[in-house]
Tab-separated table of C-alpha atoms and ligand atoms in Angstrom:
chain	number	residue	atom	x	y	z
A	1	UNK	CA	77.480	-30.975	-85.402
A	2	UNK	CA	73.971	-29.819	-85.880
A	3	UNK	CA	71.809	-27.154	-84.606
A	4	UNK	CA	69.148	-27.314	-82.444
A	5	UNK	CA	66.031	-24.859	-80.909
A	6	UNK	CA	65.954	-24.118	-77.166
A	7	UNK	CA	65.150	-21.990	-74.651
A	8	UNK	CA	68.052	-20.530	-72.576
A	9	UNK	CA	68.829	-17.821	-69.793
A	10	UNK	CA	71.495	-15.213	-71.080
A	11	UNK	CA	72.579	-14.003	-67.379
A	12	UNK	CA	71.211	-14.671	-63.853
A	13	UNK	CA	68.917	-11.695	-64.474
A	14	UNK	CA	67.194	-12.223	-68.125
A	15	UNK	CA	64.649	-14.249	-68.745
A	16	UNK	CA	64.957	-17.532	-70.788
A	17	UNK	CA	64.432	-17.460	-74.622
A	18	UNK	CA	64.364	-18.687	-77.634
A	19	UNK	CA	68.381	-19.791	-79.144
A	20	UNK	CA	70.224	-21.649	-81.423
A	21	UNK	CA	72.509	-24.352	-79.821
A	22	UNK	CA	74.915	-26.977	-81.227
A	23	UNK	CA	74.598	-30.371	-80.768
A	24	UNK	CA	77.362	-33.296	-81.494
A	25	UNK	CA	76.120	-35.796	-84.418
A	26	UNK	CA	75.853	-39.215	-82.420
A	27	UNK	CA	79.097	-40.946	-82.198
A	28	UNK	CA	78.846	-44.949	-81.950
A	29	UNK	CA	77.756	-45.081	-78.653
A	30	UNK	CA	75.392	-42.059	-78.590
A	31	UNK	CA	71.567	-41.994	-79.034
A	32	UNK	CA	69.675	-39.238	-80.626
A	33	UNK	CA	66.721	-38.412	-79.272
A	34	UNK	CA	64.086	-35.911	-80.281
A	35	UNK	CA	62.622	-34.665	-76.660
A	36	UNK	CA	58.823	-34.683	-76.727
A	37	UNK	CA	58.292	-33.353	-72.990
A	38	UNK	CA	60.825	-32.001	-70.481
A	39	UNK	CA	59.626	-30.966	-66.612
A	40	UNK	CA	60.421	-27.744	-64.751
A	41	UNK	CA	62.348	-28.527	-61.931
A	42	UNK	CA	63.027	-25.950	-58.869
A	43	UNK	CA	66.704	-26.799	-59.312
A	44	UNK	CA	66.799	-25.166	-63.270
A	45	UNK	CA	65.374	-21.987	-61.546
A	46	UNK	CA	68.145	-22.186	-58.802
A	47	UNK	CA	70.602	-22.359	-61.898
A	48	UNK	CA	69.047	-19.897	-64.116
A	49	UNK	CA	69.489	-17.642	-61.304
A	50	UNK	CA	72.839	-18.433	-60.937
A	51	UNK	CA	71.210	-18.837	-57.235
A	52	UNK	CA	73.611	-22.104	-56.192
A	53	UNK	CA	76.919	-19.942	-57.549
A	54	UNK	CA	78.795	-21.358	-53.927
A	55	UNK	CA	78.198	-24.714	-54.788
A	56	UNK	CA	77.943	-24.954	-58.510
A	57	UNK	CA	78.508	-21.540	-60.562
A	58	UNK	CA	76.004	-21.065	-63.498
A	59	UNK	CA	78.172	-20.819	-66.946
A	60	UNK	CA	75.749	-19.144	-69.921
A	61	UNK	CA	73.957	-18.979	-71.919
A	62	UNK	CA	72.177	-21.806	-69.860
A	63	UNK	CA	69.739	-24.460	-71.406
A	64	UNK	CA	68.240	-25.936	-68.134
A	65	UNK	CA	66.068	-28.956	-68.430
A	66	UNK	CA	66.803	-32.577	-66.726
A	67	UNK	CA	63.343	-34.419	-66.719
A	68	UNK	CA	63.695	-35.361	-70.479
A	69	UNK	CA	61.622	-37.716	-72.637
A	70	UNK	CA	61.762	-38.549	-76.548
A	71	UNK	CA	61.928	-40.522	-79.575
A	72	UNK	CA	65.074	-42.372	-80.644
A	73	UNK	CA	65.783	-40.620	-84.104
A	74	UNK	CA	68.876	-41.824	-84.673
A	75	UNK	CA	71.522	-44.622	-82.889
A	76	UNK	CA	75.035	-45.154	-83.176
A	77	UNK	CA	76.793	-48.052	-84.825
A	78	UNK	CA	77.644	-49.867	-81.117
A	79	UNK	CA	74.124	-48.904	-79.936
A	80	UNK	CA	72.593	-51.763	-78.852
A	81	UNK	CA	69.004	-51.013	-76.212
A	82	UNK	CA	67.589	-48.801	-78.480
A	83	UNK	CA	66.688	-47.853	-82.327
A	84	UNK	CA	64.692	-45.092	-84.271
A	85	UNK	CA	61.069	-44.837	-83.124
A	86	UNK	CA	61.885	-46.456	-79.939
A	87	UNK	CA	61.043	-43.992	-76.410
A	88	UNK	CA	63.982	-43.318	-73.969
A	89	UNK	CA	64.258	-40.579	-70.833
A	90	UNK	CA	67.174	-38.568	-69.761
A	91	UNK	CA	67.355	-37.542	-66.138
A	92	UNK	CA	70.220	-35.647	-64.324
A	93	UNK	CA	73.178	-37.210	-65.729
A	94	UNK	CA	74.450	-37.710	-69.423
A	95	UNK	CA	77.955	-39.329	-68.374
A	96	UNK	CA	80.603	-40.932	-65.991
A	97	UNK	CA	83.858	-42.226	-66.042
A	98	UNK	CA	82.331	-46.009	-65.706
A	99	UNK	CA	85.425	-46.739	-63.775
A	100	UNK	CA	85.579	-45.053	-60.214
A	101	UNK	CA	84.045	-47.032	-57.388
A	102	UNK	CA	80.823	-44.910	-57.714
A	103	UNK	CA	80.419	-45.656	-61.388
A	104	UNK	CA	81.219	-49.294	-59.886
A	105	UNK	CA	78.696	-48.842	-57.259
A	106	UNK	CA	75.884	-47.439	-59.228
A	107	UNK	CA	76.095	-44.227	-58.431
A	108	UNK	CA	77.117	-42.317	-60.807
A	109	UNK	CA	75.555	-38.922	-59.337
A	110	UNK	CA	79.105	-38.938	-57.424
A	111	UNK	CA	81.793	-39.921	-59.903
A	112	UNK	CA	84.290	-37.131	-60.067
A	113	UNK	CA	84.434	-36.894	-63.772
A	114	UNK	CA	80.620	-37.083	-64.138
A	115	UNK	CA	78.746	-34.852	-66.414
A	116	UNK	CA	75.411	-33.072	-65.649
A	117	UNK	CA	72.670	-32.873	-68.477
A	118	UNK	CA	73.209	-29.073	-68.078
A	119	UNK	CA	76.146	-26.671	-66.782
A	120	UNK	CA	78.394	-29.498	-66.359
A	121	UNK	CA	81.797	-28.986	-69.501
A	122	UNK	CA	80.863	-30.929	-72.644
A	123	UNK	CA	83.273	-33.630	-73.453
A	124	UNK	CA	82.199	-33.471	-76.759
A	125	UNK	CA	81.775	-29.777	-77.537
A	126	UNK	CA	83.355	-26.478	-76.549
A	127	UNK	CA	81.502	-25.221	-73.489
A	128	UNK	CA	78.844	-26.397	-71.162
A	129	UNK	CA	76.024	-28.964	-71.376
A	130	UNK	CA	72.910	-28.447	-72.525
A	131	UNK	CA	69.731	-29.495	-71.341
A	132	UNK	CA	66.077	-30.434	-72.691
A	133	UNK	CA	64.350	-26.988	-73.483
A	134	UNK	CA	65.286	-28.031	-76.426
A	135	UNK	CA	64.308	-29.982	-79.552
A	136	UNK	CA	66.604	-33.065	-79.624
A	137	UNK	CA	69.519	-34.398	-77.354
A	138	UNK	CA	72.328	-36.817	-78.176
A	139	UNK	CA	73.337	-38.766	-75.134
A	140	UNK	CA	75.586	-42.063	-74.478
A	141	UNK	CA	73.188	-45.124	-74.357
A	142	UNK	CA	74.506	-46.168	-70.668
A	143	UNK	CA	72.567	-43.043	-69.893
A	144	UNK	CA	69.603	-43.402	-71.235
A	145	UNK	CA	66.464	-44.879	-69.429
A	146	UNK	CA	63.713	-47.251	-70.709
A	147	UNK	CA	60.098	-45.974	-69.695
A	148	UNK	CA	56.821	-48.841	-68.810
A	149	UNK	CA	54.613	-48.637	-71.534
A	150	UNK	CA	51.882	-48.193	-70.047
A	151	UNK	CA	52.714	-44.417	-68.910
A	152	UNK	CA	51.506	-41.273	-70.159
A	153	UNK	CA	54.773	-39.349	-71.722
A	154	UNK	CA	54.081	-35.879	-70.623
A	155	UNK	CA	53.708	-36.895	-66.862
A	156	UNK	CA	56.761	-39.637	-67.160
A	157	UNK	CA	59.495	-36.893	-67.506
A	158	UNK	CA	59.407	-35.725	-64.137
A	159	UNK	CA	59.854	-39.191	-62.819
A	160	UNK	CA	63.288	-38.406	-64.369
A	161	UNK	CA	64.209	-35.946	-61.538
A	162	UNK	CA	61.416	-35.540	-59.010
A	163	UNK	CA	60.849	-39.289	-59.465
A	164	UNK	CA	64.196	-40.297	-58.406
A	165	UNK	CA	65.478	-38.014	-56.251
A	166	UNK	CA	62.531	-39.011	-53.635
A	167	UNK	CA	62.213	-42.868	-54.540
A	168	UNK	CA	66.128	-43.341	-53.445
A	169	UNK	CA	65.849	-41.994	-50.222
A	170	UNK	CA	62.758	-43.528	-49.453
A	171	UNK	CA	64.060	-46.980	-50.137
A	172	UNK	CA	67.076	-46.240	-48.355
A	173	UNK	CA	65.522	-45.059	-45.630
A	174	UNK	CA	63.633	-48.462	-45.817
A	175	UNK	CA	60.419	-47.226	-46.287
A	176	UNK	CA	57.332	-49.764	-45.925
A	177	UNK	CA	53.885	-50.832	-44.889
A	178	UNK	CA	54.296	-49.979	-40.734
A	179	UNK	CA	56.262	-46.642	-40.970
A	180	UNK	CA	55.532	-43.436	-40.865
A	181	UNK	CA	56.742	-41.070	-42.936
A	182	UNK	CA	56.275	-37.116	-43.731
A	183	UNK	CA	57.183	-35.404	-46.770
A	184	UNK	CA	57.987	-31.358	-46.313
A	185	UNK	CA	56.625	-29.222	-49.019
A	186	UNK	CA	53.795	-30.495	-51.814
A	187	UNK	CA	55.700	-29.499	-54.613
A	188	UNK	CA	57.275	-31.106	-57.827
A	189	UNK	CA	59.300	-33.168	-55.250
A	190	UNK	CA	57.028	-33.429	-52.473
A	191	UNK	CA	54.177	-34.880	-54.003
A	192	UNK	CA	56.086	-37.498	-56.160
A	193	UNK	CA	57.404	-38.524	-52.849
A	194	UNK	CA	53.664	-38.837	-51.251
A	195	UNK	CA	52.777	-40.796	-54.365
A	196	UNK	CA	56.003	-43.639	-53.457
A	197	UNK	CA	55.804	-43.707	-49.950
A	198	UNK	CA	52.019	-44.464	-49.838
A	199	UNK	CA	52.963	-47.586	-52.976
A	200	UNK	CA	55.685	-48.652	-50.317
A	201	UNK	CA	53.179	-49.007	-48.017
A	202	UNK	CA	53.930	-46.417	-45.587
A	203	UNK	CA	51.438	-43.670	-43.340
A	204	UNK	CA	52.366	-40.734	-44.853
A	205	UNK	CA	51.874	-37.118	-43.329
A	206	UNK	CA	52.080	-34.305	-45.789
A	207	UNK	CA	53.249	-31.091	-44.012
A	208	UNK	CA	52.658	-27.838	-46.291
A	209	UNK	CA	52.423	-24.163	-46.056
A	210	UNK	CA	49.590	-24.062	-48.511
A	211	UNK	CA	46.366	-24.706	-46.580
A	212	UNK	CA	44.343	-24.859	-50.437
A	213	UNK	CA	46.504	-28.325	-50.871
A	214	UNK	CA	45.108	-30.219	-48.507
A	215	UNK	CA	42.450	-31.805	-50.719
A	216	UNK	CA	44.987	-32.479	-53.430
A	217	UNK	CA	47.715	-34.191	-50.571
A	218	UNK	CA	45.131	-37.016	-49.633
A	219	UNK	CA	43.946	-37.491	-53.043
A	220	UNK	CA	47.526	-37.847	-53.815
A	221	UNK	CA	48.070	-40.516	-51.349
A	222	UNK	CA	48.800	-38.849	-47.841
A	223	UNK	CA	47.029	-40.172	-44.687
A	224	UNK	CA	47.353	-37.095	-43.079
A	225	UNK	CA	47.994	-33.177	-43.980
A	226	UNK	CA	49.440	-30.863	-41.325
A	227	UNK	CA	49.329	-27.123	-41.882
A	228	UNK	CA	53.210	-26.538	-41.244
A	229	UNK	CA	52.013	-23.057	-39.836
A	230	UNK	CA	50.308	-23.939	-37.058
A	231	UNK	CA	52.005	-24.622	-34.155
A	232	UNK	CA	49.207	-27.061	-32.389
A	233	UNK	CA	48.838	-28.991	-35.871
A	234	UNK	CA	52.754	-29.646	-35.207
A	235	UNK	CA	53.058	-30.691	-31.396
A	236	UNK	CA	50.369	-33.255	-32.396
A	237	UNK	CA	53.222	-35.494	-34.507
A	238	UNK	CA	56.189	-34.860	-32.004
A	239	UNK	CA	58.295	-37.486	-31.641
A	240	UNK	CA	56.551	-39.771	-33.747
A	241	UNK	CA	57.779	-39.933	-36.993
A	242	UNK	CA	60.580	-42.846	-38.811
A	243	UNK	CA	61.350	-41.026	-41.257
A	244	UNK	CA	61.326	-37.221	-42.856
A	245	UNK	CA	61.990	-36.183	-46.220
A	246	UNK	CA	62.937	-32.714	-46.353
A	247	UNK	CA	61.992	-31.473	-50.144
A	248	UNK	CA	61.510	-27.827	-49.501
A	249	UNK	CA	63.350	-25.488	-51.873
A	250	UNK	CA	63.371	-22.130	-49.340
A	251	UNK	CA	65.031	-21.283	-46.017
A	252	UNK	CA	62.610	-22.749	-43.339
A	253	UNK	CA	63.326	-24.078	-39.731
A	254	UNK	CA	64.574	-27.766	-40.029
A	255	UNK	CA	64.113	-27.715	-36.222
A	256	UNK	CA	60.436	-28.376	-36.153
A	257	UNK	CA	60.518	-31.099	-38.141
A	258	UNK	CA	63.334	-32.731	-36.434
A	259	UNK	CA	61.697	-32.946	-33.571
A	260	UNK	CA	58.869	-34.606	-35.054
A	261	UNK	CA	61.075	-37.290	-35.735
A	262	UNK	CA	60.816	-40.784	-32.824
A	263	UNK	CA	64.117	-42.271	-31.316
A	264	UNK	CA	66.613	-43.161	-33.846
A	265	UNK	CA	64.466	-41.287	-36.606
A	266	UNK	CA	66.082	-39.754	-39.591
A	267	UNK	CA	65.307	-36.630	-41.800
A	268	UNK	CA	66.829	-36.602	-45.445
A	269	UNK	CA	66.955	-33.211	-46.945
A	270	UNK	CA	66.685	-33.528	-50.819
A	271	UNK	CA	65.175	-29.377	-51.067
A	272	UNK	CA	68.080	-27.766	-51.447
A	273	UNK	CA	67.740	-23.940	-50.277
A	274	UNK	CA	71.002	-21.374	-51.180
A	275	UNK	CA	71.147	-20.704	-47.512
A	276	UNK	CA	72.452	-22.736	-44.740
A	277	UNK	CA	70.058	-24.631	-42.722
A	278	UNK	CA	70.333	-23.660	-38.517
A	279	UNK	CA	70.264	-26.754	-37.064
A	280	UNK	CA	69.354	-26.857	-32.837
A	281	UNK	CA	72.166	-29.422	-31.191
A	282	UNK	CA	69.360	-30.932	-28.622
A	283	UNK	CA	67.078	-31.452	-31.743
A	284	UNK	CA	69.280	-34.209	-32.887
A	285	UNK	CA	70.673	-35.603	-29.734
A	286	UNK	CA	67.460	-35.723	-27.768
A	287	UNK	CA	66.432	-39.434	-29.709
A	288	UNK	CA	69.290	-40.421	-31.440
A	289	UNK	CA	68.256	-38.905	-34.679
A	290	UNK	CA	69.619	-38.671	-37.817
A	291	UNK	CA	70.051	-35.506	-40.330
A	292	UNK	CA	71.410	-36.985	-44.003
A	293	UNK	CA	70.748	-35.465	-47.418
A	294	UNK	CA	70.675	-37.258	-50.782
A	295	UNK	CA	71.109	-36.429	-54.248
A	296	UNK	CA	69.040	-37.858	-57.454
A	297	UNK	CA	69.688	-41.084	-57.884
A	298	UNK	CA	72.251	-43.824	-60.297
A	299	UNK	CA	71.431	-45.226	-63.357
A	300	UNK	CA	70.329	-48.448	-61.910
A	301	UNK	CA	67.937	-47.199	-59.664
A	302	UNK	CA	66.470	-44.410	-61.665
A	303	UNK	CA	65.695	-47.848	-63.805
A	304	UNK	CA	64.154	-49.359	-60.712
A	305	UNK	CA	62.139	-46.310	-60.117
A	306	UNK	CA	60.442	-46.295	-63.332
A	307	UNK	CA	59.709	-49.861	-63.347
A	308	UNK	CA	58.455	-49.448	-59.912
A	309	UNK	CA	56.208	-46.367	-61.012
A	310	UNK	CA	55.373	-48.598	-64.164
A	311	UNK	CA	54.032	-51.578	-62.166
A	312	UNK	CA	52.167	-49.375	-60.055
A	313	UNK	CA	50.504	-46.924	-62.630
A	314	UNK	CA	52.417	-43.685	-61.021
A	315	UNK	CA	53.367	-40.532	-62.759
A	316	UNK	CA	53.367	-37.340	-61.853
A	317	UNK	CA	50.260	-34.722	-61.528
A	318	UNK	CA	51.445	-32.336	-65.056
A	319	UNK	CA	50.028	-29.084	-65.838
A	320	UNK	CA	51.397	-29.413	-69.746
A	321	UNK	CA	52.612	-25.686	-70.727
A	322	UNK	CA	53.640	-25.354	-74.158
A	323	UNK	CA	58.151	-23.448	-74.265
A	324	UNK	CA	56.259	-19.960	-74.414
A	325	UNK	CA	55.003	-20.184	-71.087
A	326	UNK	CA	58.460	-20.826	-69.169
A	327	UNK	CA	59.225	-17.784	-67.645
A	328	UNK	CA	55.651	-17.755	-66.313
A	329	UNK	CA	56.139	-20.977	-65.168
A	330	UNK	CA	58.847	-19.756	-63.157
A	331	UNK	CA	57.094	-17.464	-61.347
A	332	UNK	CA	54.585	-19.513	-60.405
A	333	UNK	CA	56.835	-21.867	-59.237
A	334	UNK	CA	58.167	-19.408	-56.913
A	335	UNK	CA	55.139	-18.755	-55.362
A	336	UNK	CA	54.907	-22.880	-54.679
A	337	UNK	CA	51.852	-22.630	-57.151
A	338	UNK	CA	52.094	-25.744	-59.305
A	339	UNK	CA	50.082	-28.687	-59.508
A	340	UNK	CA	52.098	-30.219	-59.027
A	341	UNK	CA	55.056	-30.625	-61.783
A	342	UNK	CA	54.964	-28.374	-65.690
A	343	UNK	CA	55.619	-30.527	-68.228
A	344	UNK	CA	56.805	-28.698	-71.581
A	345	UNK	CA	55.180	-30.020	-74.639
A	346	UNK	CA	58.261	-29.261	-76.906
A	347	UNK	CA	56.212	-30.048	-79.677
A	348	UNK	CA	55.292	-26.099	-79.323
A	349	UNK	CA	59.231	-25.269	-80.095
A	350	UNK	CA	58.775	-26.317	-83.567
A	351	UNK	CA	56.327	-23.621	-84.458
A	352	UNK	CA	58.550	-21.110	-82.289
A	353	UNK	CA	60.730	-18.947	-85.535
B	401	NAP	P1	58.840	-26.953	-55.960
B	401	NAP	O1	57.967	-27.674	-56.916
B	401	NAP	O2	58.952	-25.471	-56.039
B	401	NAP	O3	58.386	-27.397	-54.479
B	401	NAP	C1	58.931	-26.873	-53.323
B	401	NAP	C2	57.822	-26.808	-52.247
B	401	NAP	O4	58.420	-26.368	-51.034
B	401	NAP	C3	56.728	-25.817	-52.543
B	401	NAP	O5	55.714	-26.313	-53.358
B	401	NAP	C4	56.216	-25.500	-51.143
B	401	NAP	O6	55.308	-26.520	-50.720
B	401	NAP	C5	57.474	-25.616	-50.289
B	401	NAP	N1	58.045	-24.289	-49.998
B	401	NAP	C6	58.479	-23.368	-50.908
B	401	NAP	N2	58.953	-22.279	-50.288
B	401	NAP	C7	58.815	-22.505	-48.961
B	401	NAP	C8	59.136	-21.764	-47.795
B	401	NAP	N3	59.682	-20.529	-47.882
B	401	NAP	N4	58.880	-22.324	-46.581
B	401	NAP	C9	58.327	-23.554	-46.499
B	401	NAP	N5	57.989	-24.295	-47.570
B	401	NAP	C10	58.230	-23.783	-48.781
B	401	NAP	O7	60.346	-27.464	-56.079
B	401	NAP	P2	60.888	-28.934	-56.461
B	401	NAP	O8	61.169	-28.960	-57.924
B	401	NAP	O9	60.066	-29.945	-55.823
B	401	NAP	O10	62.326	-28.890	-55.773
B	401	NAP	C11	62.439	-28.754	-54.359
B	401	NAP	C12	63.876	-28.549	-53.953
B	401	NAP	O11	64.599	-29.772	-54.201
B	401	NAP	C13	64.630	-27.477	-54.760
B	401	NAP	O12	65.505	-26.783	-53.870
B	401	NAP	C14	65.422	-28.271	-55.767
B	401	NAP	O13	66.554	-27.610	-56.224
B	401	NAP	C15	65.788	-29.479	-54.929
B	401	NAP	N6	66.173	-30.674	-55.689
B	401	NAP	C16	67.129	-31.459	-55.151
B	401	NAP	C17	67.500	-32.635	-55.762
B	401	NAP	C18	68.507	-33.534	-55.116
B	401	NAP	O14	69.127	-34.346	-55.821
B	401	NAP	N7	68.688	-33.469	-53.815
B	401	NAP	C19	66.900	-32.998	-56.972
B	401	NAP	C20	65.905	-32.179	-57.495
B	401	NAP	C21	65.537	-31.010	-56.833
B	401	NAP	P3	53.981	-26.167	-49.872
B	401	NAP	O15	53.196	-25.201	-50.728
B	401	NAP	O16	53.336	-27.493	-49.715
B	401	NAP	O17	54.445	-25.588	-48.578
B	402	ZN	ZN1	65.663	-31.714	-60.833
């Protein structure tokens, strides 16, 4: 064991700061990595705030973090896709049982004896998982992703979650050139999802609460921007749309957008509000319409994603914050005022005493 600096949240109620954690020295199968960025996701403020305690409790101290990128330090002895010096990106999940039909399937988000990056119990150590506020992670290889070259590091990491977790529904969903799509909320999520819907081809409608993002959504890649406020903006698109991807991280009514949606149409909530959803009966029947949800994304296909964003030139819009600013950050996220992901320089934890 070794320790390590991060940043973690003491109770549901303090703010995150600056710790001492253990990690495990790299068995043979584990990869050391020392994390040079990290993004903020909505979901570590859910689970700072112990705010998803139905549904997952929050265990702390918490180190939250799951858009990780870094250098390879050090490589076990059965380690075999990666060595010191070499780049590799964590995302949501740092182990699986390899076995179940999940695992089998390549979807490892579901296998019942999966582990988290962070607030999942550490096979390895006593207590939870930890995630990347920190300065270094060991993970097992089978979990760690190769990033395109030709990206810029500080706005690959989100790819890790926000990437993912909107280019596997979209495929799915069977996203391309002829269909149109809207994405809920311009947010960490939201606008990585405008960004792969408009590569796949798709007419994509951005529908925000934010009126100042309009510029931003069609420079991003949106055909259209609908202020979700106004009711007239709204009865414009009804019945129109293929597909919906729900990204918003508050309570809102799902009801307006489902009846946006054209027959047989399908909205796929990824935002994933504490609060139940009210969901109108006639808002699904009337079209035979679809209401799904989806979470992250495997292994394989967080692979796919990032060669996909790789051969396309797409990473996320950053605003780089050095560890300090977190619990700023926070805040700002909560008042949907990011542009559109943070990105933590971690190289700003070294000179943190
Ligand atoms: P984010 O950056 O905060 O974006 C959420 C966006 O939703 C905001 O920018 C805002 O967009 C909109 N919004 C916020 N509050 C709203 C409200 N009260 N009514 C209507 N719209 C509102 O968050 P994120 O990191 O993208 O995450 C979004 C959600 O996805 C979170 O709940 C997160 O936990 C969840 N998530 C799920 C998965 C999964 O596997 N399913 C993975 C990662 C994250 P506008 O300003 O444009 O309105
Ligand atoms: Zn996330």
């Amino acid at each position: 064991m070794y320790n390590a600096k991060a940043y973690a949240a003491a109770s549901d109620t303090s703010p995150l700061a600056r710790t001492t954690i253990a990690r495990r020295d790299p068995t043979e199968h584990d990869v050391q990595i020392e994390i040079l960025f990290c993004g903020i996701c909505h979901s570590d403020l859910h689970t700072v705030r112990n705010e998803w305690k139905e549904f997952m409790p929050t265990v702390y101290p918490c180190v939250p973090g799951h858009e990780i990128v870094g250098r390879v330090t050090k490589v076990g002895s059965a380690v075999t896709r990666f060595k010191p010096g070499d780049i590799g990106a964590v995302g949501c999940l740092v182990d699986s049982d390899g076995t179940c039909d999940h695992c089998q399937a390549g979807l490892e988000q579901f296998c019942p004896n999966g582990t988290y990056t962070y607030n999942s119990p550490d096979k390895h150590l006593e207590g939870v998982t930890y995630g990347g506020y920190s300065e270094s992670i060991v993970v097992d290889e089978r979990f760690v992703l190769r990033v395109p070259s030709n990206l810029d590091l500080a706005a690959v990491a989100p790819l890790l979650c926000a990437g993912i977790t909107t280019y596997s529904p979209l495929r799915r969903a069977g996203v391309t050139k002829g269909k149109k799509v809207g994405v809920v909320g311009l947010g960490g999520l939201g606008h990585m999802g405008v960004k792969l819907a408009d590569a796949l081809g798709a007419h994509v409608v951005v529908f925000s609460t934010s009126p100042d993002k309009k510029e931003d959504a069609l420079r991003l890649g949106a055909d259209e921007v609908v202020i979700s406020r106004n009711a007239d903006e709204m009865a414009k698109h009804a019945g129109s749309f293929d597909f919906i991807l729900d990204t918003v991280s508050a309570e809102h009514d799902i009801n307006a957008y489902l009846n946006l949606l054209a027959r047989d149409g399908k909205l796929t909530l990824v935002g994933a509000p504490p609060q139940p959803l009210r969901v109108a009966a006639f808002a699904l029947i009337m079209g035979n319409r679809s209401l799904s949800g989806s979470s992250i994304g495997g292994i394989p296909e967080t692979q796919e994603m990032l060669n996909f964003c790789g051969e396309h030139n797409i990473t996320a819009d950053v605003e780089v914050i050095p560890i300090q600013k977190v619990n700023e950050a926070y805040e700002r996220l909560l008042k949907s005022d990011v542009k559109y992901r943070f990105s933590i320089d971690m190289a700003s934890l070294k000179s943190d005493s």
